[in-house]
Amino acid sequence: MSVMVDRPTQQLRTVRVHRPPRRPERPRLYAIDGLRLVAALMVAVHHYAGSWRVDQPGNAVWGRPVSEAMPTVFHFAAYGWIGVEIFFVISGFVICMSCWGRTPRQFFVSRVIRLYPAYWFGIVFTTVFVVVMPGVWHRLKVRDILLNLTMLQSGSGVDSVDGVYWTLWSELRFYLLFMVVVATGLTYRKVVIFACVWGAAAMLAPVADFRLLTLAANPDGAWFFIAGLALYLMHRFGQDLLLWGILAMAWLMGQRELGIRIDDFEHVSGWRGCTALFTVFLLAMVAIALGAADRIRWRWLVTAGSLTYPLYLIHYVAGTTLINRLDGTMDPRLLVASVIAGFLVLSWLVHRFVERPLAGLLKQGLDTSFARLRNAQT
């Protein structure tokens, strides 16, 4: 009995999968370090001389509306809060860049050693300030201060030691979501799909009345992070219509979020000015992503970028308390400049003598722990 076997009558053809070409690796993006410092300074000036809180009669910081003490500074400082949204965009860009080719373990370790050393210092420093110089801010209960050390206080409905820490809750949720993509291996396609799915969830969350979806999707900040992801893909693979579409959607959704924040919290700035600033920043990021700033290689920008996180963590409560104590001893504009300069110096000290040593110890301990976990038999 013969058996007939089908045989191919022609050679198999190789199917070419078209993927976005990867650009050659570029040097460090020093311009982003500069933008980070600009964003941090914008936020600090806003908190000291441009927020709705410090423009109220009899406020606890200046004792009078800051717009009366320095009207010109107030006019510009009123828009400084948008530095937070700039941070979110840069975070999306930098996290995607730093995680490419990394494992979930490496991603986790990198985030822990980056976030926690300066944050722990900030909690201790701010708490001591509130205890030693009372009257401007109230002190939290000890149990709430201890919970703050986890950085998860917002998820537990507990106040932060410093009000600016609310942004860290947005960052943590972004990291948790992005960890899923990192675990599968980052590719152009996966990051695009992640950005689109996350964006859709962020749009649906406000009308779905589903608290878990709202918590995970983070509609207040999602589109700023998504803009950063799209910009990094432009940087790594080059521009295309899809990435421009994601960035355009991020701008459209972002300008609306800016308007909502003005209505609900800020009150002192206009939508047109904020949207113009946001647009200029995004265009600057596009220029950086596409290589226009590659020639900027000033080494001091690396140091400037390293100051931004400590400065953000320690400037608000302690800085406004200092202003309250020193008001009347010098011109208000000089006082604001002096406080910011002092905190820049302190931020360098925190980076040099707290962040770097503790980051090394944490990394060594976590690497050892994960190695033990990986090799454990039972």
Coordinates of C-alpha atoms in Angstrom, one line a residue:
M1 CA 0.0 0.0 0.0
S2 CA 1.5 3.3 -1.1
V3 CA 1.2 6.5 0.9
M4 CA 0.9 9.7 -1.0
V5 CA 2.7 12.7 0.6
D6 CA 2.0 16.2 -0.4
R7 CA 5.2 18.1 -1.2
P8 CA 5.6 21.7 -1.7
T9 CA 5.8 22.6 -5.4
Q10 CA 7.7 25.9 -4.7
Q11 CA 10.1 27.2 -2.2
L12 CA 8.8 28.9 0.9
R13 CA 8.8 32.7 0.6
T14 CA 10.3 34.8 3.4
V15 CA 7.7 37.2 4.8
R16 CA 9.1 40.5 5.7
V17 CA 7.6 42.1 8.8
H18 CA 7.7 45.9 8.4
R19 CA 8.8 47.5 11.7
P20 CA 9.7 51.0 12.5
P21 CA 13.4 51.4 11.9
R22 CA 15.4 51.9 15.1
R23 CA 17.5 55.0 15.1
P24 CA 21.1 54.8 16.2
E25 CA 21.7 55.4 19.9
R26 CA 22.1 59.0 20.7
P27 CA 24.0 60.6 23.5
R28 CA 22.4 61.7 26.8
L29 CA 19.6 64.2 26.3
Y30 CA 21.0 67.1 28.4
A31 CA 18.2 69.4 27.3
I32 CA 15.7 67.3 29.2
D33 CA 17.7 67.8 32.4
G34 CA 17.4 71.5 31.8
L35 CA 13.7 71.3 31.2
R36 CA 13.3 69.4 34.4
L37 CA 15.0 72.2 36.4
V38 CA 12.9 74.8 34.7
A39 CA 9.7 72.9 35.6
A40 CA 10.9 72.6 39.3
L41 CA 11.6 76.3 39.5
M42 CA 8.2 77.1 38.0
V43 CA 6.5 75.1 40.6
A44 CA 8.5 76.6 43.5
V45 CA 7.9 80.2 42.4
H46 CA 4.2 79.4 42.0
H47 CA 3.9 78.1 45.5
Y48 CA 5.8 81.0 47.0
A49 CA 4.4 83.9 44.9
G50 CA 1.7 82.8 42.5
S51 CA -0.8 80.4 44.1
W52 CA -4.4 81.2 45.0
R53 CA -3.6 80.3 48.6
V54 CA -0.9 83.0 49.0
D55 CA -3.1 85.6 47.3
Q56 CA -5.8 85.5 49.9
P57 CA -6.1 88.3 52.5
G58 CA -4.5 87.3 55.8
N59 CA -3.0 84.1 54.4
A60 CA -0.6 82.2 56.7
V61 CA 2.4 82.7 54.4
W62 CA 2.6 86.4 53.6
G63 CA -0.2 87.7 55.8
R64 CA -1.5 89.7 52.8
P65 CA -2.3 89.0 49.1
V66 CA 1.0 88.4 47.3
S67 CA -0.3 90.2 44.2
E68 CA -0.1 93.4 46.3
A69 CA 3.4 92.7 47.5
M70 CA 4.9 91.9 44.0
P71 CA 2.2 92.2 41.3
T72 CA 4.6 91.5 38.3
V73 CA 6.1 88.4 39.9
F74 CA 2.6 87.2 40.8
H75 CA 1.3 87.7 37.2
F76 CA 4.0 85.3 35.9
A77 CA 4.2 82.9 38.9
A78 CA 0.4 82.3 38.6
Y79 CA 1.2 80.0 35.7
G80 CA 4.0 78.1 37.4
W81 CA 1.8 75.2 38.5
I82 CA 1.9 73.8 34.9
G83 CA 5.4 72.6 35.8
V84 CA 3.7 69.6 37.3
E85 CA 2.2 68.6 34.0
I86 CA 5.6 69.1 32.4
F87 CA 7.1 66.7 34.9
F88 CA 4.5 64.1 33.9
V89 CA 5.3 64.4 30.2
I90 CA 9.1 64.2 30.9
S91 CA 8.4 61.2 33.2
G92 CA 6.6 59.3 30.4
F93 CA 9.6 60.0 28.1
V94 CA 12.3 59.1 30.6
I95 CA 10.7 56.0 32.1
C96 CA 10.1 54.5 28.6
M97 CA 13.7 55.3 27.7
S98 CA 15.3 53.9 30.9
C99 CA 13.2 50.8 30.8
W100 CA 13.9 49.7 27.3
G101 CA 15.6 46.3 27.4
R102 CA 15.2 45.9 31.1
T103 CA 13.5 43.2 33.1
P104 CA 10.6 43.9 35.6
R105 CA 13.0 43.3 38.4
Q106 CA 15.5 45.9 37.1
F107 CA 12.6 48.3 36.5
F108 CA 11.3 47.8 40.1
V109 CA 14.8 48.3 41.6
S110 CA 15.5 51.4 39.5
R111 CA 12.2 53.1 40.7
V112 CA 12.8 52.2 44.3
I113 CA 16.3 53.6 44.5
R114 CA 15.3 56.7 42.5
L115 CA 12.2 57.6 44.5
Y116 CA 12.6 56.6 48.1
P117 CA 15.9 57.9 49.5
A118 CA 15.2 61.6 48.8
Y119 CA 11.5 61.1 49.7
W120 CA 12.3 59.7 53.1
F121 CA 14.6 62.6 53.8
G122 CA 11.9 65.0 52.6
I123 CA 9.4 63.5 55.2
V124 CA 11.8 63.8 58.1
F125 CA 13.0 67.3 57.0
T126 CA 9.5 68.6 56.6
T127 CA 8.2 67.1 59.8
V128 CA 11.0 68.7 61.8
F129 CA 10.3 72.0 60.2
V130 CA 6.6 71.9 61.1
V131 CA 7.5 70.9 64.7
V132 CA 10.2 73.6 65.2
M133 CA 8.3 76.3 63.3
P134 CA 4.6 75.8 63.9
G135 CA 1.9 78.2 62.8
V136 CA 1.8 77.9 59.1
W137 CA 1.2 74.2 58.6
H138 CA -0.4 71.7 61.0
R139 CA 1.5 68.5 62.0
L140 CA 0.1 65.1 61.2
K141 CA -0.4 62.4 63.7
V142 CA 2.6 60.2 64.2
R143 CA 0.8 57.2 62.7
D144 CA 0.0 59.2 59.5
I145 CA 3.6 60.4 59.2
L146 CA 4.8 56.8 59.5
L147 CA 2.3 55.7 56.8
N148 CA 3.7 58.5 54.6
L149 CA 7.0 56.6 54.5
T150 CA 5.4 54.0 52.2
M151 CA 4.4 56.7 49.6
L152 CA 1.0 55.0 49.6
Q153 CA -0.8 57.4 51.9
S154 CA -3.0 58.8 49.1
G155 CA -4.3 55.4 48.4
S156 CA -5.3 55.0 52.1
G157 CA -7.0 58.4 52.3
V158 CA -4.4 59.9 54.6
D159 CA -3.0 63.4 54.2
S160 CA 0.6 63.8 52.9
V161 CA 3.3 65.4 55.1
D162 CA 3.7 67.8 52.3
G163 CA 0.9 68.6 49.9
V164 CA 3.1 68.4 46.8
Y165 CA 3.4 64.7 47.3
W166 CA 0.1 64.1 45.6
T167 CA 2.0 63.9 42.3
L168 CA 3.9 60.8 43.5
W169 CA 0.6 58.9 43.7
S170 CA 0.1 59.6 40.0
E171 CA 3.6 58.5 39.2
L172 CA 3.2 55.3 41.2
R173 CA 0.1 54.3 39.3
F174 CA 1.8 55.0 36.0
Y175 CA 4.8 52.8 37.0
L176 CA 2.4 50.0 38.0
L177 CA 0.6 50.0 34.7
F178 CA 3.8 50.3 32.7
M179 CA 5.3 47.4 34.6
V180 CA 2.8 45.1 32.7
V181 CA 4.4 46.2 29.3
V182 CA 7.9 46.0 30.7
A183 CA 7.2 42.4 31.8
T184 CA 6.3 41.4 28.2
G185 CA 9.3 43.2 26.7
L186 CA 9.1 46.7 25.3
T187 CA 8.5 47.1 21.6
Y188 CA 7.2 49.9 19.5
R189 CA 3.9 48.1 18.9
K190 CA 3.4 47.2 22.6
V191 CA 4.0 50.8 23.8
V192 CA 1.6 52.2 21.1
I193 CA -1.1 49.7 22.1
F194 CA -0.5 50.5 25.8
A195 CA -0.9 54.2 25.1
C196 CA -4.1 53.8 23.2
V197 CA -5.7 51.4 25.7
W198 CA -4.7 53.6 28.6
G199 CA -6.0 56.6 26.9
A200 CA -9.3 55.0 26.1
A201 CA -9.6 53.9 29.8
A202 CA -8.8 57.4 30.9
M203 CA -11.6 58.8 28.7
L204 CA -14.1 56.2 29.9
A205 CA -13.3 56.4 33.6
P206 CA -15.0 59.7 34.4
V207 CA -18.4 58.6 32.9
A208 CA -18.2 54.9 33.9
D209 CA -18.7 55.7 37.6
F210 CA -16.3 52.8 38.4
R211 CA -13.9 53.8 41.1
L212 CA -11.4 51.0 40.4
L213 CA -11.2 52.0 36.8
T214 CA -10.7 55.7 37.7
L215 CA -8.0 54.7 40.2
A216 CA -6.1 52.7 37.7
A217 CA -6.6 54.9 34.6
N218 CA -5.7 58.1 36.4
P219 CA -7.7 60.4 34.0
D220 CA -6.2 63.5 35.6
G221 CA -2.6 62.7 34.6
A222 CA -2.8 59.8 32.0
W223 CA -2.6 61.9 28.8
F224 CA 0.5 63.8 30.0
F225 CA 2.3 60.5 30.6
I226 CA 1.0 59.2 27.2
A227 CA 2.4 62.3 25.5
G228 CA 5.8 61.4 27.0
L229 CA 5.6 57.9 25.7
A230 CA 4.8 59.0 22.2
L231 CA 7.6 61.5 22.2
Y232 CA 10.1 58.8 23.2
L233 CA 8.9 56.5 20.4
M234 CA 9.5 59.5 18.0
H235 CA 13.0 59.8 19.5
R236 CA 13.8 56.1 19.2
F237 CA 12.1 55.1 15.9
G238 CA 11.4 58.4 14.2
Q239 CA 8.1 60.2 13.6
D240 CA 5.0 58.8 11.9
L241 CA 1.4 59.8 11.5
L242 CA 0.3 57.4 14.3
L243 CA 2.6 59.0 16.9
W244 CA 1.6 62.5 15.8
G245 CA -2.0 61.4 16.2
I246 CA -1.4 60.1 19.8
L247 CA 0.5 63.4 20.6
A248 CA -2.3 65.5 19.2
M249 CA -4.9 63.6 21.2
A250 CA -2.7 64.1 24.3
W251 CA -2.7 67.8 23.6
L252 CA -6.4 68.0 23.1
M253 CA -7.1 66.0 26.3
G254 CA -4.4 67.8 28.2
Q255 CA -5.7 71.3 27.5
R256 CA -9.0 70.3 28.9
E257 CA -7.4 68.9 32.0
L258 CA -5.6 72.2 32.4
G259 CA -8.9 74.1 32.3
I260 CA -10.5 71.8 34.8
R261 CA -7.6 72.2 37.2
I262 CA -7.8 76.0 36.8
D263 CA -11.5 75.9 37.7
D264 CA -11.2 73.5 40.6
F265 CA -7.9 74.4 42.2
E266 CA -5.7 77.1 40.8
H267 CA -8.2 80.0 40.1
V268 CA -5.4 82.6 39.5
S269 CA -4.3 81.8 35.9
G270 CA -6.1 81.7 32.5
W271 CA -6.7 78.8 30.3
R272 CA -5.3 80.5 27.2
G273 CA -2.0 81.2 28.9
C274 CA -1.7 77.8 30.4
T275 CA -2.5 76.1 27.1
A276 CA 0.0 78.3 25.3
L277 CA 2.7 77.3 27.8
F278 CA 1.8 73.6 27.5
T279 CA 2.0 73.9 23.7
V280 CA 5.4 75.6 23.7
F281 CA 6.7 72.9 26.0
L282 CA 5.4 70.0 23.8
L283 CA 7.0 71.6 20.8
A284 CA 10.3 71.9 22.7
M285 CA 10.0 68.2 23.6
V286 CA 9.2 67.3 19.9
A287 CA 12.4 69.2 18.9
I288 CA 14.4 67.3 21.5
A289 CA 12.9 64.0 20.5
L290 CA 13.7 64.6 16.8
G291 CA 17.3 65.5 17.5
A292 CA 17.3 69.3 17.3
A293 CA 18.9 69.6 20.8
D294 CA 21.5 66.8 20.4
R295 CA 24.3 69.4 20.2
I296 CA 23.5 70.6 23.7
R297 CA 26.0 68.7 25.9
W298 CA 26.6 71.0 28.8
R299 CA 27.7 68.8 31.7
W300 CA 26.3 71.2 34.3
L301 CA 22.8 70.3 33.1
V302 CA 23.2 66.8 34.5
T303 CA 23.8 68.3 38.0
A304 CA 20.8 70.6 37.4
G305 CA 18.6 67.7 36.5
S306 CA 19.7 65.8 39.7
L307 CA 18.5 68.7 41.8
T308 CA 14.9 68.7 40.6
Y309 CA 13.5 65.8 42.6
P310 CA 14.9 66.8 46.0
L311 CA 13.9 70.4 45.3
Y312 CA 10.4 69.4 44.6
L313 CA 10.1 67.3 47.7
I314 CA 11.4 69.8 50.2
H315 CA 10.6 73.3 48.9
Y316 CA 6.9 73.8 49.7
V317 CA 6.1 73.4 53.4
A318 CA 9.6 74.4 54.6
G319 CA 9.9 77.2 52.1
T320 CA 6.6 78.8 52.9
T321 CA 7.4 78.5 56.6
L322 CA 10.7 80.3 56.1
I323 CA 9.0 83.1 54.1
N324 CA 6.5 83.5 56.9
R325 CA 9.3 84.0 59.4
L326 CA 11.5 86.2 57.2
D327 CA 8.9 88.4 55.6
G328 CA 9.6 92.0 56.4
T329 CA 13.4 91.5 56.6
M330 CA 14.0 92.2 52.9
D331 CA 12.2 92.9 49.6
P332 CA 9.7 90.1 48.9
R333 CA 11.2 89.4 45.5
L334 CA 14.7 89.0 47.1
L335 CA 13.2 86.8 49.8
V336 CA 11.7 84.4 47.2
A337 CA 14.9 84.3 45.3
S338 CA 17.0 83.7 48.4
V339 CA 14.7 80.9 49.6
I340 CA 14.9 79.2 46.2
A341 CA 18.7 79.6 46.1
G342 CA 19.0 78.1 49.5
F343 CA 16.8 75.1 48.6
L344 CA 18.8 74.5 45.4
V345 CA 22.0 74.2 47.6
L346 CA 20.2 71.9 50.0
S347 CA 18.9 69.8 47.1
W348 CA 22.5 69.3 45.9
L349 CA 23.5 68.2 49.4
V350 CA 20.6 65.8 49.6
H351 CA 21.5 64.4 46.2
R352 CA 25.2 64.0 47.1
F353 CA 25.0 62.8 50.7
V354 CA 21.5 61.1 50.9
E355 CA 20.3 60.0 47.5
R356 CA 23.5 58.5 46.1
P357 CA 24.7 56.6 49.2
L358 CA 21.3 55.3 50.1
A359 CA 20.5 54.4 46.4
G360 CA 23.7 52.3 46.4
L361 CA 22.8 50.5 49.6
L362 CA 19.2 49.9 48.5
K363 CA 20.3 48.5 45.1
Q364 CA 22.8 46.1 46.7
G365 CA 20.2 44.9 49.2
L366 CA 17.5 44.5 46.6
D367 CA 19.7 42.7 44.1
T368 CA 20.8 40.3 46.8
S369 CA 17.2 39.7 47.8
F370 CA 16.0 39.0 44.3
A371 CA 19.0 36.7 43.7
R372 CA 18.0 34.7 46.8
L373 CA 14.4 34.6 45.7
R374 CA 15.4 33.4 42.2
N375 CA 17.6 30.7 43.6
A376 CA 15.4 29.5 46.4
Q377 CA 14.3 25.9 46.1
T378 CA 11.4 26.0 48.5

